[in-house]
mmCIF file of C-alpha atoms and ligand atoms in Angstrom:
data_model
loop_
_atom_site.group_PDB
_atom_site.id
_atom_site.type_symbol
_atom_site.label_atom_id
_atom_site.label_comp_id
_atom_site.label_asym_id
_atom_site.label_seq_id
_atom_site.Cartn_x
_atom_site.Cartn_y
_atom_site.Cartn_z
ATOM 1 C CA MET C 1 87.030 17.926 131.638
ATOM 2 C CA PHE C 2 83.680 18.259 130.061
ATOM 3 C CA ARG C 3 82.513 21.354 128.998
ATOM 4 C CA LEU C 4 78.751 20.893 129.979
ATOM 5 C CA SER C 5 76.133 23.764 131.136
ATOM 6 C CA ARG C 6 75.328 24.158 134.406
ATOM 7 C CA SER C 7 71.713 22.981 133.554
ATOM 8 C CA LEU C 8 73.096 19.738 132.761
ATOM 9 C CA TRP C 9 75.598 19.483 135.669
ATOM 10 C CA VAL C 10 72.837 20.094 138.402
ATOM 11 C CA PRO C 11 70.634 16.964 137.467
ATOM 12 C CA PHE C 12 73.701 15.025 137.257
ATOM 13 C CA LEU C 13 75.052 15.997 140.551
ATOM 14 C CA LEU C 14 71.500 15.102 141.880
ATOM 15 C CA ASN C 15 71.522 11.702 140.526
ATOM 16 C CA CYS C 16 74.942 11.460 142.589
ATOM 17 C CA ILE C 17 72.916 12.328 145.636
ATOM 18 C CA LYS C 18 70.206 10.289 145.074
ATOM 19 C CA VAL C 19 72.892 7.299 144.661
ATOM 20 C CA ILE C 20 74.457 8.020 148.029
ATOM 21 C CA VAL C 21 71.126 8.656 149.756
ATOM 22 C CA SER C 22 69.344 5.416 148.358
ATOM 23 C CA THR C 23 72.390 3.277 148.764
ATOM 24 C CA LEU C 24 73.371 4.124 152.314
ATOM 25 C CA GLY C 25 69.719 4.420 153.355
ATOM 26 C CA GLY C 26 68.812 0.803 152.255
ATOM 27 C CA ILE C 27 72.353 -0.299 153.978
ATOM 28 C CA PHE C 28 71.264 1.555 157.411
ATOM 29 C CA THR C 29 67.458 0.825 157.403
ATOM 30 C CA GLY C 30 67.866 -3.006 155.841
ATOM 31 C CA SER C 31 65.855 -2.149 152.849
ATOM 32 C CA LEU C 32 66.697 -3.908 149.625
ATOM 33 C CA ALA C 33 64.305 -1.978 147.503
ATOM 34 C CA LEU C 34 66.245 1.223 148.564
ATOM 35 C CA ILE C 35 69.434 -0.703 147.772
ATOM 36 C CA ALA C 36 68.402 -1.877 144.533
ATOM 37 C CA ASP C 37 67.132 1.808 143.461
ATOM 38 C CA GLY C 38 70.557 3.150 144.505
ATOM 39 C CA LEU C 39 72.240 1.006 142.198
ATOM 40 C CA ASP C 40 70.518 1.168 139.371
ATOM 41 C CA SER C 41 70.697 5.163 139.869
ATOM 42 C CA PHE C 42 74.461 4.673 139.849
ATOM 43 C CA GLY C 43 74.022 2.958 136.295
ATOM 44 C CA ASN C 44 72.785 6.535 135.356
ATOM 45 C CA VAL C 45 75.657 8.084 136.660
ATOM 46 C CA ILE C 46 78.257 6.124 134.906
ATOM 47 C CA SER C 47 75.905 6.142 131.774
ATOM 48 C CA SER C 48 75.733 10.209 131.822
ATOM 49 C CA PHE C 49 79.711 10.191 132.645
ATOM 50 C CA PHE C 50 80.715 8.149 130.071
ATOM 51 C CA THR C 51 78.245 9.365 127.388
ATOM 52 C CA ALA C 52 79.795 13.055 128.076
ATOM 53 C CA PHE C 53 83.085 11.559 127.808
ATOM 54 C CA PHE C 54 82.935 9.465 124.505
ATOM 55 C CA VAL C 55 80.422 11.860 122.722
ATOM 56 C CA LYS C 56 83.247 14.293 122.795
ATOM 57 C CA LYS C 57 85.829 11.708 121.635
ATOM 58 C CA ALA C 58 83.357 10.627 119.096
ATOM 59 C CA ILE C 59 83.424 14.298 117.463
ATOM 60 C CA GLU C 60 87.256 14.168 116.895
ATOM 61 C CA PRO C 61 88.584 14.240 113.049
ATOM 62 C CA PRO C 62 90.007 10.972 111.686
ATOM 63 C CA ASP C 63 93.857 10.436 112.858
ATOM 64 C CA GLU C 64 96.500 7.919 112.105
ATOM 65 C CA GLU C 65 95.196 5.555 114.467
ATOM 66 C CA HIS C 66 91.568 5.816 113.578
ATOM 67 C CA PRO C 67 91.406 6.948 109.676
ATOM 68 C CA TYR C 68 87.754 6.199 109.512
ATOM 69 C CA GLY C 69 86.905 8.770 112.369
ATOM 70 C CA HIS C 70 85.960 8.026 116.219
ATOM 71 C CA VAL C 71 82.144 7.475 115.741
ATOM 72 C CA ARG C 72 81.980 4.206 117.370
ATOM 73 C CA PHE C 73 83.676 5.424 120.498
ATOM 74 C CA GLU C 74 80.085 6.142 121.501
ATOM 75 C CA ALA C 75 79.290 2.464 122.006
ATOM 76 C CA LEU C 76 81.783 2.433 124.529
ATOM 77 C CA SER C 77 79.646 4.141 126.690
ATOM 78 C CA ALA C 78 76.493 1.823 126.099
ATOM 79 C CA ILE C 79 78.760 -1.000 126.458
ATOM 80 C CA ILE C 80 80.069 -0.208 130.092
ATOM 81 C CA THR C 81 77.031 0.607 131.174
ATOM 82 C CA PHE C 82 75.323 -2.706 130.022
ATOM 83 C CA SER C 83 78.324 -4.606 131.472
ATOM 84 C CA TYR C 84 77.291 -2.716 134.801
ATOM 85 C CA MET C 85 73.725 -3.127 134.658
ATOM 86 C CA LEU C 86 73.912 -6.839 133.776
ATOM 87 C CA SER C 87 76.251 -7.597 136.991
ATOM 88 C CA MET C 88 73.890 -5.711 139.079
ATOM 89 C CA LEU C 89 70.788 -7.446 137.879
ATOM 90 C CA ILE C 90 72.328 -10.727 138.586
ATOM 91 C CA ILE C 91 73.290 -10.033 141.899
ATOM 92 C CA LEU C 92 69.942 -8.394 142.383
ATOM 93 C CA VAL C 93 67.874 -11.148 141.128
ATOM 94 C CA HIS C 94 70.129 -13.780 142.981
ATOM 95 C CA THR C 95 69.372 -11.956 146.360
ATOM 96 C CA PHE C 96 65.873 -11.714 145.589
ATOM 97 C CA ILE C 97 65.171 -15.406 145.016
ATOM 98 C CA GLU C 98 67.169 -16.316 147.865
ATOM 99 C CA ARG C 99 65.124 -13.814 150.065
ATOM 100 C CA TRP C 100 61.672 -15.217 148.856
ATOM 101 C CA ILE C 101 62.501 -18.900 148.731
ATOM 102 C CA SER C 102 64.187 -18.663 152.394
ATOM 103 C CA GLY C 103 61.255 -16.703 153.446
ATOM 104 C CA LYS C 104 63.587 -14.763 156.116
ATOM 105 C CA LEU C 105 62.346 -11.551 155.967
ATOM 106 C CA PHE C 106 63.951 -8.877 158.025
ATOM 107 C CA SER C 107 61.889 -6.204 159.124
ATOM 108 C CA ILE C 108 63.087 -2.677 157.731
ATOM 109 C CA SER C 109 63.452 0.425 160.362
ATOM 110 C CA GLU C 110 61.248 3.220 160.224
ATOM 111 C CA GLY C 111 63.561 5.716 158.768
ATOM 112 C CA ALA C 112 63.415 3.803 155.189
ATOM 113 C CA PRO C 113 60.508 5.916 153.774
ATOM 114 C CA VAL C 114 62.411 9.454 154.844
ATOM 115 C CA PHE C 115 65.388 8.127 152.577
ATOM 116 C CA ALA C 116 63.179 6.988 149.605
ATOM 117 C CA LEU C 117 61.251 10.401 149.948
ATOM 118 C CA ILE C 118 64.780 12.556 149.983
ATOM 119 C CA SER C 119 65.913 10.066 146.846
ATOM 120 C CA LEU C 120 62.700 10.707 144.955
ATOM 121 C CA THR C 121 62.602 14.495 145.668
ATOM 122 C CA SER C 122 66.178 14.745 144.045
ATOM 123 C CA ASN C 123 64.815 12.985 140.964
ATOM 124 C CA ILE C 124 61.997 15.585 140.758
ATOM 125 C CA MET C 125 64.343 18.062 141.208
ATOM 126 C CA ALA C 126 66.597 16.868 138.107
ATOM 127 C CA LEU C 127 63.236 16.996 136.164
ATOM 128 C CA TRP C 128 62.366 20.419 136.936
ATOM 129 C CA PHE C 129 66.060 21.784 136.159
ATOM 130 C CA TYR C 130 66.134 19.701 133.040
ATOM 131 C CA LYS C 131 62.711 21.208 131.686
ATOM 132 C CA ARG C 132 64.026 24.615 132.724
ATOM 133 C CA SER C 133 67.219 24.266 130.712
ATOM 134 C CA GLY C 134 65.220 24.866 127.749
ATOM 135 C CA HIS C 135 67.417 22.359 125.661
ATOM 136 C CA SER C 136 65.969 20.509 122.816
ATOM 137 C CA GLY C 137 66.675 18.028 120.735
ATOM 138 C CA LEU C 138 66.459 13.896 120.694
ATOM 139 C CA ALA C 139 68.973 13.207 123.342
ATOM 140 C CA VAL C 140 67.514 15.827 125.298
ATOM 141 C CA LYS C 141 63.722 14.237 125.125
ATOM 142 C CA THR C 142 65.353 10.768 125.579
ATOM 143 C CA GLU C 143 67.025 11.862 128.954
ATOM 144 C CA GLU C 144 63.748 13.598 129.939
ATOM 145 C CA LEU C 145 61.670 10.454 129.572
ATOM 146 C CA HIS C 146 64.666 8.443 131.571
ATOM 147 C CA ILE C 147 64.058 10.908 134.525
ATOM 148 C CA VAL C 148 60.579 10.681 134.121
ATOM 149 C CA SER C 149 60.772 6.861 134.468
ATOM 150 C CA ASP C 150 63.366 7.173 137.471
ATOM 151 C CA ILE C 151 60.464 9.237 139.047
ATOM 152 C CA PHE C 152 57.669 6.712 138.897
ATOM 153 C CA GLU C 153 60.536 3.803 139.956
ATOM 154 C CA GLY C 154 61.339 6.067 142.803
ATOM 155 C CA SER C 155 57.763 6.646 143.617
ATOM 156 C CA ALA C 156 57.013 2.780 143.699
ATOM 157 C CA VAL C 157 59.921 2.535 146.056
ATOM 158 C CA PHE C 158 58.824 4.889 148.364
ATOM 159 C CA VAL C 159 55.112 3.449 148.247
ATOM 160 C CA GLY C 160 57.046 0.170 148.694
ATOM 161 C CA VAL C 161 59.169 0.979 151.954
ATOM 162 C CA LEU C 162 56.310 2.709 153.650
ATOM 163 C CA LEU C 163 54.078 -0.503 153.623
ATOM 164 C CA ALA C 164 57.035 -2.294 154.866
ATOM 165 C CA SER C 165 57.751 -0.220 157.653
ATOM 166 C CA MET C 166 54.200 -0.301 158.651
ATOM 167 C CA PHE C 167 53.033 -3.688 157.675
ATOM 168 C CA SER C 168 54.776 -6.384 156.333
ATOM 169 C CA PRO C 169 58.498 -6.553 155.079
ATOM 170 C CA ILE C 170 57.350 -8.340 151.848
ATOM 171 C CA TRP C 171 56.415 -5.117 150.303
ATOM 172 C CA ASP C 172 59.937 -4.152 150.578
ATOM 173 C CA LEU C 173 60.755 -7.139 148.248
ATOM 174 C CA ILE C 174 57.757 -6.438 145.920
ATOM 175 C CA ALA C 175 59.163 -2.881 145.640
ATOM 176 C CA MET C 176 62.681 -4.570 144.792
ATOM 177 C CA CYS C 177 61.190 -6.493 142.025
ATOM 178 C CA ILE C 178 59.656 -3.192 140.289
ATOM 179 C CA VAL C 179 63.189 -1.950 140.327
ATOM 180 C CA ILE C 180 64.550 -4.863 138.813
ATOM 181 C CA PHE C 181 62.133 -4.886 136.148
ATOM 182 C CA PHE C 182 63.200 -1.168 135.359
ATOM 183 C CA MET C 183 66.881 -2.277 135.317
ATOM 184 C CA GLY C 184 66.021 -5.088 133.250
ATOM 185 C CA TRP C 185 64.110 -2.785 130.675
ATOM 186 C CA ALA C 186 67.258 -0.083 130.751
ATOM 187 C CA SER C 187 69.545 -2.919 129.929
ATOM 188 C CA VAL C 188 67.431 -4.166 127.116
ATOM 189 C CA LYS C 189 67.613 -0.445 125.720
ATOM 190 C CA SER C 190 71.364 -0.166 126.179
ATOM 191 C CA PHE C 191 71.613 -3.779 124.289
ATOM 192 C CA ILE C 192 69.806 -2.613 121.547
ATOM 193 C CA GLU C 193 72.049 0.712 121.384
ATOM 194 C CA ILE C 194 75.033 -1.429 121.164
ATOM 195 C CA LYS C 195 73.627 -3.806 118.502
ATOM 196 C CA ASN C 196 72.742 -1.127 116.144
ATOM 197 C CA SER C 197 76.088 0.711 116.466
ATOM 198 C CA VAL C 198 78.560 -2.536 116.003
ATOM 199 C CA THR C 199 76.446 -4.217 113.334
ATOM 200 C CA ASP C 200 76.014 -1.935 110.345
ATOM 201 C CA VAL C 201 72.695 -1.588 110.503
ATOM 202 C CA SER C 202 70.896 0.252 107.388
ATOM 203 C CA PRO C 203 69.426 3.864 107.734
ATOM 204 C CA GLY C 204 65.988 2.271 106.066
ATOM 205 C CA SER C 205 64.815 2.292 102.645
ATOM 206 C CA ASP C 206 63.277 5.997 102.610
ATOM 207 C CA TYR C 207 66.946 7.245 102.977
ATOM 208 C CA ILE C 208 68.181 5.038 99.954
ATOM 209 C CA ARG C 209 65.210 5.987 98.153
ATOM 210 C CA MET C 210 66.159 9.833 98.905
ATOM 211 C CA VAL C 211 69.858 8.965 97.798
ATOM 212 C CA ASN C 212 68.681 7.703 94.362
ATOM 213 C CA HIS C 213 66.493 10.561 93.894
ATOM 214 C CA ILE C 214 69.143 13.260 94.678
ATOM 215 C CA VAL C 215 72.007 11.378 92.686
ATOM 216 C CA ASN C 216 69.902 10.700 89.493
ATOM 217 C CA SER C 217 69.013 14.624 89.567
ATOM 218 C CA VAL C 218 72.802 15.541 89.402
ATOM 219 C CA GLU C 219 73.696 16.526 85.643
ATOM 220 C CA GLY C 220 75.599 14.233 83.843
ATOM 221 C CA VAL C 221 74.608 11.163 85.976
ATOM 222 C CA LYS C 222 73.224 8.270 83.664
ATOM 223 C CA GLU C 223 72.465 5.687 86.188
ATOM 224 C CA VAL C 224 73.103 4.895 90.181
ATOM 225 C CA HIS C 225 73.213 1.475 91.358
ATOM 226 C CA LYS C 226 75.107 -0.290 94.301
ATOM 227 C CA ILE C 227 73.907 2.133 96.950
ATOM 228 C CA ARG C 228 74.724 0.761 100.333
ATOM 229 C CA ALA C 229 74.364 2.912 103.807
ATOM 230 C CA ARG C 230 75.185 1.921 107.273
ATOM 231 C CA LYS C 231 74.461 3.650 110.675
ATOM 232 C CA ILE C 232 76.625 4.138 113.310
ATOM 233 C CA GLY C 233 75.150 5.705 116.305
ATOM 234 C CA GLU C 234 73.255 8.681 114.591
ATOM 235 C CA LYS C 235 75.911 9.195 111.604
ATOM 236 C CA ILE C 236 75.376 7.457 108.211
ATOM 237 C CA PHE C 237 78.234 5.970 106.172
ATOM 238 C CA LEU C 238 77.082 6.066 102.280
ATOM 239 C CA ASP C 239 78.692 4.282 99.179
ATOM 240 C CA LEU C 240 77.538 4.092 95.413
ATOM 241 C CA HIS C 241 78.423 3.657 91.924
ATOM 242 C CA VAL C 242 77.446 6.204 89.470
ATOM 243 C CA LEU C 243 77.387 5.767 85.784
ATOM 244 C CA VAL C 244 78.766 8.456 83.308
ATOM 245 C CA ASP C 245 79.360 8.691 79.503
ATOM 246 C CA PRO C 246 82.358 6.709 78.877
ATOM 247 C CA SER C 247 83.832 9.133 76.695
ATOM 248 C CA MET C 248 83.633 11.716 79.515
ATOM 249 C CA SER C 249 86.921 13.641 80.637
ATOM 250 C CA VAL C 250 88.294 12.428 83.965
ATOM 251 C CA LYS C 251 88.094 16.046 85.259
ATOM 252 C CA ARG C 252 84.309 15.912 84.376
ATOM 253 C CA ALA C 253 83.662 12.729 86.034
ATOM 254 C CA HIS C 254 85.382 13.737 89.079
ATOM 255 C CA ASP C 255 83.486 17.012 89.220
ATOM 256 C CA ILE C 256 80.135 14.968 89.220
ATOM 257 C CA ALA C 257 81.261 12.881 92.016
ATOM 258 C CA ASP C 258 82.005 15.980 93.710
ATOM 259 C CA GLU C 259 78.569 17.406 93.148
ATOM 260 C CA VAL C 260 76.745 14.157 94.234
ATOM 261 C CA LEU C 261 78.908 14.326 97.480
ATOM 262 C CA ARG C 262 78.031 18.035 97.904
ATOM 263 C CA ARG C 263 74.144 17.379 97.222
ATOM 264 C CA ILE C 264 74.083 14.422 99.484
ATOM 265 C CA LYS C 265 75.473 16.380 102.454
ATOM 266 C CA LEU C 266 73.645 19.385 102.001
ATOM 267 C CA GLU C 267 70.157 17.495 101.325
ATOM 268 C CA LEU C 268 70.589 14.380 103.900
ATOM 269 C CA PRO C 269 72.121 15.889 107.084
ATOM 270 C CA GLY C 270 73.574 13.103 109.282
ATOM 271 C CA THR C 271 75.598 11.647 106.334
ATOM 272 C CA GLU C 272 79.087 11.758 107.470
ATOM 273 C CA ASP C 273 80.838 10.070 104.591
ATOM 274 C CA VAL C 274 80.384 9.544 100.846
ATOM 275 C CA VAL C 275 82.074 6.994 98.670
ATOM 276 C CA VAL C 276 81.405 7.659 94.997
ATOM 277 C CA HIS C 277 82.748 4.691 92.390
ATOM 278 C CA ILE C 278 82.682 6.098 88.711
ATOM 279 C CA GLU C 279 82.086 3.872 86.107
ATOM 280 C CA PRO C 280 81.233 4.169 82.368
ATOM 281 C CA TYR C 281 77.561 3.873 81.198
ATOM 282 C CA TYR C 282 76.961 2.023 77.949
ATOM 283 C CA GLU C 283 73.334 2.293 75.965
ATOM 284 C CA GLY C 284 71.130 -0.326 76.166
ATOM 285 C CA SER C 285 73.669 -2.902 77.788
ATOM 286 C CA GLY C 286 71.701 -4.122 80.686
ATOM 287 C CA TRP C 287 73.928 -7.635 80.883
ATOM 288 C CA TYR C 288 77.159 -5.306 81.436
ATOM 289 C CA LEU C 289 75.542 -4.066 84.966
ATOM 290 C CA ILE C 290 75.484 -7.567 86.266
ATOM 291 C CA LEU C 291 79.076 -8.062 85.694
ATOM 292 C CA VAL C 292 80.171 -4.914 87.552
HETATM 293 ZN ZN1 ZN Q 301 88.492 14.015 94.922
HETATM 294 ZN ZN1 ZN Q 302 78.977 -0.864 89.607
#
């Protein structure tokens, strides 16, 4: 289905193993921290799976059903992950409060630290494979940071269940609380990702300044205004008005529009689409600009 390299498949499979070990281990030993860690990791599995699926969909060329392309499909994986994480958070926070208030703490069996250690080891191995793959780029860096934060989380769970099996089950609840914190943080991050993808956020004033500079340097351009740009995922969609000599031929004006498009795509990679609106420029008629 997906043509992912082996170096990316291995961390994914290790994550699946972690989900099974933590969740089943938590159920068998009565550790809520382990169950929470397993449910959190299942969120990572969902995220990796749907990201791989929708990133492939997002680069498909425009078609009849989606004439503007498929870029926004990328947001779907974040929406699915966010929905899952939010549901799990509600269940876990509810369970945590219930246990805390009732004060009914169930002792957890001695096997729990073993499950926690296996699950932590699979995270460390995932990081090792990921680093060894030699991939670079922003997405890989983000994923690497993600695995590192999973290792911190797994370490907290291991220490928590170890203390819980030796002293008091309260340590299991404390470790569970740490997992809830990590899940909350991940949910906020995927919410921001969704927000940026669906609200047409600007790529920033630096980008607009560069567009202004590039277009003004194209021969035949008298002025440029109404530069608008929006970011969807990592892609930028741009439209602008270019003012040219009113007596210019349509062919020449069209050549200028094409040159503007070529230069922007060349000098500002990440720009997916440029719409150029051509209009006549009248010398010293500032009032005219207000009307158009
Ligand atoms: Zn054309
Ligand atoms: Zn205009």
